[in-house]
Amino acid sequence: MNKNDLRVLKTKQNIHLTLTNLLKKKPLPQIKVTELCKLANINRGTFYFHYQEVGDVFKEFFEEIMMDLRESYNEPYRHTKYIEREKLDPETVRIFHHVQKYEEFYRIILSKEVSAEYYYMLFDEIRSILVDDKHTNHLEEDYLFSYSSNAIIGLIIEWYRRDFQESADEMNIHLVNILKLY
Amino acid sequence: MNKNDLRVLKTKQNIHLTLTNLLKKKPLPQIKVTELCKLANINRGTFYFHYQEVGDVFKEFFEEIMMDLRESYNEPYRHTKYIEREKLDPETVRIFHHVQKYEEFYRIILSKEVSAEYYYMLFDEIRSILVDDKHTNHLEEDYLFSYSSNAIIGLIIEWYRRDFQESADEMNIHLVNILKLY
DNA sequence: TATTTTATCGAACAAATGTACATTAACTAT
DNA sequence: ATAGTTAATGTACATTTGTTCGATAAAATA
């Protein structure tokens, strides 16, 4: 299977587009392979040639989102000459803006109906970003990274459950307050 | 459907036992309704009379675990609205001991293959424990609760990924160190 | 004990899954 | 432009799902 083959590109692009449209109408777990293929006008065997389940298509969207997440985090560092930081400065955190940008996707990622796999993909991404900031093999800090990463996701979960009504800037303020006060 | 009917009790007990045995052989998502019913010697229609999917049976196990969690969650969380550093005593934090007690279940709950629903059930339980003694409608603290709850789950995730090799007491030390040092 | 209630069974059904294979059409490389 | 490659198709099949329904056996109740 050559991913540069025009037929493959065309098929995948077709599937991506169809899934995007379907996601506007119904939640991910309710979208069947049969339905997706019928709407995309491709053979069901073709789908199984590329993927195992509908969730695998969504994972390809996920990759792009995680790239943007990483870029969002590094963004403030590009505009400062003080690259070395002892700690994450909440005021420079862009993660909430990133979530807002991909709000519709995060509504799916954070919904309880989907596989937990997406959650852990998000967790791993945030965690590795924190780790990259400060290289260490110390066990205590390994736990700290998992603690901090998931704490931030905890804020995102709360934000999601409040239907993203607050702005990303307000979320940053929440984070700063929590870190300063407690 | 009368849950006190002996036939119901017998059927559910049968299904519970069969699922427990199956979980020793294969992960939850691979267990089919058909397979479960065949082994339990019950009609598939009977299963659908009580549940919608295999995961619903697992949720009944979950209820018991969450009850034990609530009982295990003693000081220093009970009388504080957040994790207060000064009052932390590793001896009094029982959540890691609780996880260790139900280790085999948490291996399922925290596995990426299952539905995210279990994760949020755990999240909600821990969060409500934090909230219970401090009734407040203050927005800032709502976020703090979600932040703290998920931070602790972050530690449990890291522990799970290290195959629960450390003791519950050692996990307590990690938690205390993180709260004191950072 | 007799009567009523209802959980369970067995069978049937449409729909979706997952896989397999020969054929066809689209693409690549020369 | 041609030949070789392979993605995509169409078809088939066994399995699972989710639901329905009448019959039956087991339980509740009086």
CSV table of C-alpha atoms (C1' of nucleotides) in Angstrom, one decimal:
chain,number,residue,atom,x,y,z
A,1,MET,CA,0.0,0.0,0.0
A,2,ASN,CA,1.7,3.1,-1.3
A,3,LYS,CA,0.4,6.2,0.5
A,4,ASN,CA,1.5,8.4,-2.4
A,5,ASP,CA,-0.6,6.6,-4.9
A,6,LEU,CA,-3.2,9.0,-6.2
A,7,ARG,CA,-6.0,6.4,-5.7
A,8,VAL,CA,-5.1,6.1,-2.0
A,9,LEU,CA,-4.9,9.9,-1.6
A,10,LYS,CA,-8.3,10.3,-3.3
A,11,THR,CA,-9.9,7.5,-1.3
A,12,LYS,CA,-8.6,8.8,2.1
A,13,GLN,CA,-9.5,12.4,1.3
A,14,ASN,CA,-13.0,11.1,0.4
A,15,ILE,CA,-13.3,9.2,3.6
A,16,HIS,CA,-12.0,12.2,5.7
A,17,LEU,CA,-14.5,14.5,4.1
A,18,THR,CA,-17.4,12.1,4.5
A,19,LEU,CA,-16.6,11.5,8.2
A,20,THR,CA,-16.3,15.2,8.9
A,21,ASN,CA,-19.8,15.7,7.5
A,22,LEU,CA,-21.2,12.7,9.4
A,23,LEU,CA,-19.7,14.0,12.7
A,24,LYS,CA,-21.9,17.1,12.3
A,25,LYS,CA,-25.0,14.9,12.4
A,26,LYS,CA,-24.2,12.1,14.9
A,27,PRO,CA,-21.6,11.0,17.5
A,28,LEU,CA,-18.6,9.0,16.5
A,29,PRO,CA,-19.5,5.7,18.0
A,30,GLN,CA,-22.8,5.7,16.1
A,31,ILE,CA,-21.1,6.0,12.7
A,32,LYS,CA,-21.0,2.6,11.1
A,33,VAL,CA,-18.4,1.5,8.5
A,34,THR,CA,-21.3,0.5,6.1
A,35,GLU,CA,-22.9,3.9,6.4
A,36,LEU,CA,-19.6,5.8,5.9
A,37,CYS,CA,-18.8,3.8,2.8
A,38,LYS,CA,-22.2,4.2,1.3
A,39,LEU,CA,-22.0,8.0,1.7
A,40,ALA,CA,-18.5,8.1,0.4
A,41,ASN,CA,-19.3,5.8,-2.5
A,42,ILE,CA,-16.5,3.4,-1.9
A,43,ASN,CA,-16.5,-0.3,-1.4
A,44,ARG,CA,-16.5,-1.6,2.2
A,45,GLY,CA,-13.6,-3.8,1.4
A,46,THR,CA,-11.6,-0.7,0.4
A,47,PHE,CA,-12.2,0.8,3.8
A,48,TYR,CA,-10.9,-2.3,5.5
A,49,PHE,CA,-7.9,-2.2,3.2
A,50,HIS,CA,-6.9,1.1,4.9
A,51,TYR,CA,-8.5,1.0,8.3
A,52,GLN,CA,-9.8,-1.4,10.9
A,53,GLU,CA,-12.6,0.8,12.3
A,54,VAL,CA,-14.1,4.3,11.9
A,55,GLY,CA,-12.1,5.4,14.9
A,56,ASP,CA,-8.9,4.9,12.9
A,57,VAL,CA,-10.0,7.6,10.5
A,58,PHE,CA,-10.6,10.0,13.4
A,59,LYS,CA,-7.1,9.2,14.7
A,60,GLU,CA,-5.7,10.7,11.5
A,61,PHE,CA,-7.5,14.0,12.4
A,62,PHE,CA,-6.0,13.6,15.8
A,63,GLU,CA,-2.5,13.6,14.5
A,64,GLU,CA,-3.0,17.1,13.0
A,65,ILE,CA,-4.5,18.4,16.2
A,66,MET,CA,-1.6,17.1,18.3
A,67,MET,CA,0.8,18.8,15.9
A,68,ASP,CA,-1.0,22.1,16.4
A,69,LEU,CA,-1.0,21.5,20.2
A,70,ARG,CA,2.8,21.1,20.1
A,71,GLU,CA,3.2,24.2,18.0
A,72,SER,CA,0.9,26.2,20.3
A,73,TYR,CA,3.0,25.3,23.2
A,74,ASN,CA,6.2,26.3,21.5
A,75,GLU,CA,4.7,29.5,20.2
A,76,PRO,CA,5.6,31.8,23.1
A,77,TYR,CA,9.1,30.5,23.1
A,78,ARG,CA,9.7,31.8,19.6
A,79,HIS,CA,9.2,35.4,20.7
A,80,THR,CA,11.5,35.3,23.7
A,81,LYS,CA,15.2,35.0,24.1
A,82,TYR,CA,14.9,33.5,27.5
A,83,ILE,CA,14.4,29.9,26.4
A,84,GLU,CA,15.5,28.3,29.6
A,85,ARG,CA,12.7,28.4,32.2
A,86,GLU,CA,12.6,26.7,35.5
A,87,LYS,CA,8.9,26.2,35.2
A,88,LEU,CA,6.0,26.6,32.9
A,89,ASP,CA,4.7,30.2,33.0
A,90,PRO,CA,0.9,30.0,32.9
A,91,GLU,CA,0.6,33.4,31.2
A,92,THR,CA,2.4,32.1,28.2
A,93,VAL,CA,0.4,28.9,28.0
A,94,ARG,CA,-1.5,28.6,24.7
A,95,ILE,CA,-3.1,25.3,25.3
A,96,PHE,CA,-6.5,26.7,26.1
A,97,HIS,CA,-6.4,28.7,22.9
A,98,HIS,CA,-5.5,25.6,21.0
A,99,VAL,CA,-8.5,23.7,22.5
A,100,GLN,CA,-10.8,26.5,21.6
A,101,LYS,CA,-9.5,26.4,18.0
A,102,TYR,CA,-10.3,22.7,17.7
A,103,GLU,CA,-13.4,22.9,20.0
A,104,GLU,CA,-15.5,20.7,17.8
A,105,PHE,CA,-12.9,17.9,17.9
A,106,TYR,CA,-12.4,18.2,21.7
A,107,ARG,CA,-16.1,17.8,22.1
A,108,ILE,CA,-15.6,14.3,20.6
A,109,ILE,CA,-12.3,13.5,22.2
A,110,LEU,CA,-13.7,14.3,25.7
A,111,SER,CA,-17.1,12.7,25.3
A,112,LYS,CA,-17.6,9.7,27.5
A,113,GLU,CA,-19.0,7.5,24.6
A,114,VAL,CA,-15.7,7.2,22.8
A,115,SER,CA,-12.7,5.0,23.4
A,116,ALA,CA,-10.3,6.1,26.2
A,117,GLU,CA,-7.6,5.9,23.6
A,118,TYR,CA,-8.1,9.5,22.6
A,119,TYR,CA,-7.8,10.7,26.1
A,120,TYR,CA,-4.4,9.0,26.6
A,121,MET,CA,-3.2,10.3,23.2
A,122,LEU,CA,-3.9,13.8,24.6
A,123,PHE,CA,-2.4,13.0,27.9
A,124,ASP,CA,0.8,11.6,26.3
A,125,GLU,CA,1.1,14.7,24.1
A,126,ILE,CA,0.8,17.2,26.9
A,127,ARG,CA,3.1,15.1,29.1
A,128,SER,CA,5.8,14.8,26.5
A,129,ILE,CA,5.6,18.6,25.9
A,130,LEU,CA,6.2,19.1,29.7
A,131,VAL,CA,9.0,16.5,29.7
A,132,ASP,CA,10.7,18.0,26.6
A,133,ASP,CA,10.9,21.3,28.5
A,134,LYS,CA,12.9,19.7,31.2
A,135,HIS,CA,14.9,16.6,30.5
A,136,THR,CA,15.2,14.3,33.5
A,137,ASN,CA,15.1,10.7,34.4
A,138,HIS,CA,14.3,11.3,38.0
A,139,LEU,CA,11.4,9.1,39.2
A,140,GLU,CA,9.9,11.7,41.4
A,141,GLU,CA,9.6,14.1,38.5
A,142,ASP,CA,8.2,11.4,36.2
A,143,TYR,CA,5.2,11.3,38.6
A,144,LEU,CA,5.2,15.1,38.7
A,145,PHE,CA,4.8,15.2,34.9
A,146,SER,CA,1.9,12.8,35.0
A,147,TYR,CA,0.4,14.8,37.9
A,148,SER,CA,0.7,18.2,36.2
A,149,SER,CA,-0.4,17.0,32.7
A,150,ASN,CA,-3.5,15.4,34.0
A,151,ALA,CA,-4.3,18.3,36.2
A,152,ILE,CA,-4.4,20.6,33.2
A,153,ILE,CA,-6.7,18.1,31.4
A,154,GLY,CA,-8.8,18.3,34.5
A,155,LEU,CA,-9.3,22.0,33.8
A,156,ILE,CA,-10.2,21.2,30.2
A,157,ILE,CA,-12.7,18.6,31.2
A,158,GLU,CA,-14.4,21.1,33.5
A,159,TRP,CA,-14.3,23.7,30.7
A,160,TYR,CA,-15.8,21.2,28.3
A,161,ARG,CA,-18.6,20.3,30.7
A,162,ARG,CA,-19.4,24.0,31.0
A,163,ASP,CA,-19.8,23.9,27.2
A,164,PHE,CA,-16.7,26.0,26.6
A,165,GLN,CA,-18.6,29.1,27.7
A,166,GLU,CA,-15.6,30.9,29.1
A,167,SER,CA,-12.8,32.3,26.9
A,168,ALA,CA,-9.4,30.8,26.6
A,169,ASP,CA,-7.9,33.8,28.4
A,170,GLU,CA,-10.3,33.3,31.3
A,171,MET,CA,-9.1,29.7,31.5
A,172,ASN,CA,-5.5,30.9,31.7
A,173,ILE,CA,-6.5,33.0,34.7
A,174,HIS,CA,-8.1,30.0,36.4
A,175,LEU,CA,-4.8,28.1,35.9
A,176,VAL,CA,-2.7,31.0,37.2
A,177,ASN,CA,-5.0,31.4,40.3
A,178,ILE,CA,-4.8,27.8,41.1
A,179,LEU,CA,-1.1,27.6,40.8
A,180,LYS,CA,-0.6,30.8,42.8
A,181,LEU,CA,-3.1,30.2,45.6
A,182,TYR,CA,-2.6,26.5,46.3
B,1,MET,CA,-38.6,-6.0,36.0
B,2,ASN,CA,-38.3,-6.8,39.8
B,3,LYS,CA,-34.7,-6.8,40.9
B,4,ASN,CA,-35.7,-8.9,44.0
B,5,ASP,CA,-37.2,-11.7,41.9
B,6,LEU,CA,-35.2,-14.8,42.5
B,7,ARG,CA,-34.9,-15.5,38.8
B,8,VAL,CA,-33.4,-12.0,38.2
B,9,LEU,CA,-30.9,-12.5,41.1
B,10,LYS,CA,-29.9,-15.9,39.8
B,11,THR,CA,-29.4,-14.7,36.3
B,12,LYS,CA,-27.4,-11.6,37.2
B,13,GLN,CA,-25.3,-13.6,39.6
B,14,ASN,CA,-24.6,-16.1,36.9
B,15,ILE,CA,-23.7,-13.3,34.4
B,16,HIS,CA,-21.4,-11.6,37.0
B,17,LEU,CA,-19.6,-14.9,37.7
B,18,THR,CA,-19.2,-15.7,34.0
B,19,LEU,CA,-17.9,-12.2,33.1
B,20,THR,CA,-15.4,-12.4,36.0
B,21,ASN,CA,-14.0,-15.6,34.7
B,22,LEU,CA,-13.9,-14.3,31.1
B,23,LEU,CA,-12.0,-11.2,32.2
B,24,LYS,CA,-9.2,-13.5,33.3
B,25,LYS,CA,-8.8,-14.7,29.8
B,26,LYS,CA,-9.4,-11.7,27.6
B,27,PRO,CA,-9.9,-7.9,27.7
B,28,LEU,CA,-13.3,-6.5,28.2
B,29,PRO,CA,-13.9,-5.1,24.6
B,30,GLN,CA,-13.2,-8.6,23.1
B,31,ILE,CA,-16.0,-10.2,25.2
B,32,LYS,CA,-19.1,-10.6,23.0
B,33,VAL,CA,-22.7,-10.9,24.3
B,34,THR,CA,-23.1,-14.1,22.4
B,35,GLU,CA,-20.0,-15.6,24.0
B,36,LEU,CA,-20.9,-14.5,27.5
B,37,CYS,CA,-24.5,-15.9,27.2
B,38,LYS,CA,-23.2,-19.2,25.8
B,39,LEU,CA,-20.9,-19.7,28.7
B,40,ALA,CA,-23.5,-18.6,31.2
B,41,ASN,CA,-26.1,-20.9,29.6
B,42,ILE,CA,-28.7,-18.1,29.4
B,43,ASN,CA,-30.6,-16.9,26.4
B,44,ARG,CA,-29.3,-13.9,24.6
B,45,GLY,CA,-32.7,-12.3,24.8
B,46,THR,CA,-32.5,-12.6,28.6
B,47,PHE,CA,-29.2,-10.7,28.6
B,48,TYR,CA,-30.7,-7.8,26.5
B,49,PHE,CA,-33.6,-7.8,28.9
B,50,HIS,CA,-31.3,-6.7,31.7
B,51,TYR,CA,-28.4,-4.9,29.9
B,52,GLN,CA,-27.6,-3.2,26.7
B,53,GLU,CA,-24.0,-4.3,26.3
B,54,VAL,CA,-21.3,-6.3,28.2
B,55,GLY,CA,-19.9,-3.0,29.6
B,56,ASP,CA,-23.1,-2.5,31.5
B,57,VAL,CA,-22.3,-5.6,33.5
B,58,PHE,CA,-18.9,-4.3,34.3
B,59,LYS,CA,-20.5,-1.1,35.5
B,60,GLU,CA,-22.2,-3.0,38.2
B,61,PHE,CA,-18.8,-4.1,39.5
B,62,PHE,CA,-17.8,-0.5,39.2
B,63,GLU,CA,-20.5,0.6,41.7
B,64,GLU,CA,-19.0,-1.6,44.4
B,65,ILE,CA,-15.5,-0.3,43.7
B,66,MET,CA,-16.7,3.3,43.9
B,67,MET,CA,-18.3,2.6,47.2
B,68,ASP,CA,-15.1,1.3,48.6
B,69,LEU,CA,-13.2,4.3,47.2
B,70,ARG,CA,-15.5,6.6,49.0
B,71,GLU,CA,-14.9,4.8,52.2
B,72,SER,CA,-11.2,4.7,51.7
B,73,TYR,CA,-10.9,8.4,51.0
B,74,ASN,CA,-10.2,9.6,54.5
B,75,GLU,CA,-8.0,12.5,55.7
B,76,PRO,CA,-6.7,14.9,54.7
B,77,TYR,CA,-9.2,15.4,52.0
B,78,ARG,CA,-12.4,15.2,54.1
B,79,HIS,CA,-12.1,18.5,55.8
B,80,THR,CA,-10.4,20.6,53.2
B,81,LYS,CA,-11.6,22.0,50.0
B,82,TYR,CA,-8.3,21.5,48.3
B,83,ILE,CA,-5.2,19.4,49.1
B,84,GLU,CA,-3.7,21.3,51.9
B,85,ARG,CA,0.0,20.8,52.1
B,86,GLU,CA,0.5,21.3,55.8
B,87,LYS,CA,-2.1,18.8,56.8
B,88,LEU,CA,-0.9,16.0,54.5
B,89,ASP,CA,0.1,12.9,56.2
B,90,PRO,CA,1.0,9.9,54.0
B,91,GLU,CA,-0.4,7.5,56.5
B,92,THR,CA,-3.9,9.0,56.1
B,93,VAL,CA,-4.2,8.9,52.4
B,94,ARG,CA,-5.9,5.7,51.5
B,95,ILE,CA,-6.8,6.1,47.8
B,96,PHE,CA,-3.7,4.3,46.6
B,97,HIS,CA,-4.3,1.4,48.9
B,98,HIS,CA,-7.8,1.2,47.5
B,99,VAL,CA,-6.5,1.1,44.0
B,100,GLN,CA,-4.1,-1.6,45.0
B,101,LYS,CA,-6.9,-3.6,46.5
B,102,TYR,CA,-8.9,-3.5,43.2
B,103,GLU,CA,-5.8,-3.6,41.1
B,104,GLU,CA,-7.2,-6.1,38.6
B,105,PHE,CA,-10.2,-3.9,38.0
B,106,TYR,CA,-8.2,-0.7,37.6
B,107,ARG,CA,-6.1,-2.4,35.0
B,108,ILE,CA,-9.3,-2.6,33.0
B,109,ILE,CA,-10.7,0.8,33.9
B,110,LEU,CA,-7.4,2.5,32.9
B,111,SER,CA,-6.7,0.5,29.8
B,112,LYS,CA,-7.0,2.5,26.6
B,113,GLU,CA,-9.2,-0.1,24.8
B,114,VAL,CA,-12.3,0.5,26.9
B,115,SER,CA,-14.8,3.3,26.8
B,116,ALA,CA,-13.9,6.6,28.4
B,117,GLU,CA,-17.0,6.3,30.5
B,118,TYR,CA,-15.2,4.4,33.2
B,119,TYR,CA,-12.6,7.1,33.4
B,120,TYR,CA,-15.2,9.8,34.0
B,121,MET,CA,-17.0,7.7,36.5
B,122,LEU,CA,-13.8,7.5,38.5
B,123,PHE,CA,-13.2,11.2,37.9
B,124,ASP,CA,-16.7,12.1,39.1
B,125,GLU,CA,-16.4,10.0,42.2
B,126,ILE,CA,-13.1,11.5,43.3
B,127,ARG,CA,-14.3,15.0,42.5
B,128,SER,CA,-17.5,14.6,44.4
B,129,ILE,CA,-15.6,13.3,47.4
B,130,LEU,CA,-13.6,16.5,47.3
B,131,VAL,CA,-16.7,18.7,46.8
B,132,ASP,CA,-18.9,16.9,49.4
B,133,ASP,CA,-17.7,18.5,52.5
B,134,LYS,CA,-17.3,22.0,51.0
B,135,HIS,CA,-20.5,23.0,49.3
B,136,THR,CA,-19.7,26.0,47.2
B,137,ASN,CA,-20.8,27.6,44.0
B,138,HIS,CA,-17.7,29.5,43.5
B,139,LEU,CA,-16.5,29.1,40.0
B,140,GLU,CA,-12.8,29.2,40.8
B,141,GLU,CA,-13.1,26.3,43.2
B,142,ASP,CA,-15.1,24.3,40.8
B,143,TYR,CA,-12.1,24.4,38.5
B,144,LEU,CA,-9.8,23.7,41.4
B,145,PHE,CA,-11.8,20.5,42.2
B,146,SER,CA,-11.5,19.2,38.7
B,147,TYR,CA,-7.8,20.2,38.6
B,148,SER,CA,-7.0,18.3,41.9
B,149,SER,CA,-9.1,15.3,41.1
B,150,ASN,CA,-7.6,14.7,37.8
B,151,ALA,CA,-4.1,15.4,39.1
B,152,ILE,CA,-4.4,12.4,41.4
B,153,ILE,CA,-5.7,10.2,38.6
B,154,GLY,CA,-2.6,11.3,36.7
B,155,LEU,CA,-0.5,9.7,39.5
B,156,ILE,CA,-2.6,6.6,39.3
B,157,ILE,CA,-2.2,6.4,35.5
B,158,GLU,CA,1.6,6.7,35.9
B,159,TRP,CA,1.5,4.0,38.5
B,160,TYR,CA,-0.6,1.7,36.3
B,161,ARG,CA,1.8,2.2,33.4
B,162,ARG,CA,4.6,1.1,35.7
B,163,ASP,CA,2.6,-2.0,36.3
B,164,PHE,CA,1.8,-1.1,39.9
B,165,GLN,CA,5.3,-2.0,40.8
B,166,GLU,CA,5.6,0.4,43.7
B,167,SER,CA,3.7,0.0,46.9
B,168,ALA,CA,0.7,2.1,47.9
B,169,ASP,CA,2.8,3.7,50.7
B,170,GLU,CA,5.4,4.7,48.2
B,171,MET,CA,2.7,6.3,46.1
B,172,ASN,CA,1.7,8.3,49.1
B,173,ILE,CA,5.2,9.6,49.4
B,174,HIS,CA,5.2,10.7,45.8
B,175,LEU,CA,2.0,12.6,46.3
B,176,VAL,CA,3.3,14.3,49.4
B,177,ASN,CA,6.6,15.2,47.8
B,178,ILE,CA,4.8,16.7,44.8
B,179,LEU,CA,2.5,18.8,46.9
B,180,LYS,CA,5.3,20.0,49.2
B,181,LEU,CA,8.0,20.6,46.6
B,182,TYR,CA,6.0,22.2,43.8
C,1,DT,C1',-52.9,-24.6,47.2
C,2,DA,C1',-54.5,-22.0,43.3
C,3,DT,C1',-54.0,-18.0,40.6
C,4,DT,C1',-51.7,-14.3,38.6
C,5,DT,C1',-47.6,-12.3,37.1
C,6,DT,C1',-43.5,-12.2,34.6
C,7,DA,C1',-38.7,-13.6,33.7
C,8,DT,C1',-36.8,-16.7,30.6
C,9,DC,C1',-36.6,-19.3,26.5
C,10,DG,C1',-36.5,-20.3,21.5
C,11,DA,C1',-36.9,-18.9,17.2
C,12,DA,C1',-36.8,-15.7,13.7
C,13,DC,C1',-35.3,-11.4,11.4
C,14,DA,C1',-32.7,-7.4,9.4
C,15,DA,C1',-28.5,-5.1,9.8
C,16,DA,C1',-23.5,-4.7,10.5
C,17,DT,C1',-19.1,-6.9,11.0
C,18,DG,C1',-14.9,-8.9,9.3
C,19,DT,C1',-12.8,-11.6,6.0
C,20,DA,C1',-11.7,-13.7,1.4
C,21,DC,C1',-10.9,-13.9,-3.5
C,22,DA,C1',-11.2,-13.3,-8.4
C,23,DT,C1',-11.8,-9.4,-11.5
C,24,DT,C1',-11.4,-4.7,-13.0
C,25,DA,C1',-9.7,-0.2,-13.3
C,26,DA,C1',-6.4,3.3,-12.1
C,27,DC,C1',-1.9,4.5,-11.3
C,28,DT,C1',3.3,4.2,-11.8
C,29,DA,C1',7.5,3.5,-14.0
C,30,DT,C1',10.2,2.9,-18.1
D,1,DA,C1',2.7,4.8,-25.3
D,2,DT,C1',3.1,0.5,-23.2
D,3,DA,C1',3.6,-3.0,-19.6
D,4,DG,C1',3.5,-4.0,-15.0
D,5,DT,C1',1.7,-3.1,-10.5
D,6,DT,C1',-1.8,-2.7,-7.2
D,7,DA,C1',-5.7,-0.2,-5.3
D,8,DA,C1',-10.5,-0.7,-5.7
D,9,DT,C1',-14.5,-3.3,-6.8
D,10,DG,C1',-18.2,-6.8,-6.5
D,11,DT,C1',-19.5,-10.8,-4.5
D,12,DA,C1',-19.9,-14.2,-1.1
D,13,DC,C1',-20.0,-16.1,3.5
D,14,DA,C1',-19.9,-16.9,8.5
D,15,DT,C1',-20.5,-14.3,12.7
D,16,DT,C1',-22.4,-10.9,15.8
D,17,DT,C1',-25.7,-7.6,17.0
D,18,DG,C1',-30.1,-5.8,18.4
D,19,DT,C1',-34.9,-6.6,18.4
D,20,DT,C1',-39.4,-8.9,18.4
D,21,DC,C1',-42.9,-12.3,19.8
D,22,DG,C1',-45.4,-16.2,21.4
D,23,DA,C1',-44.9,-20.0,24.5
D,24,DT,C1',-43.4,-21.7,28.9
D,25,DA,C1',-41.7,-22.3,33.3
D,26,DA,C1',-40.7,-20.1,37.6
D,27,DA,C1',-41.7,-17.0,41.0
D,28,DA,C1',-44.8,-13.9,43.7
D,29,DT,C1',-49.2,-13.2,45.9
D,30,DA,C1',-53.6,-14.1,47.8
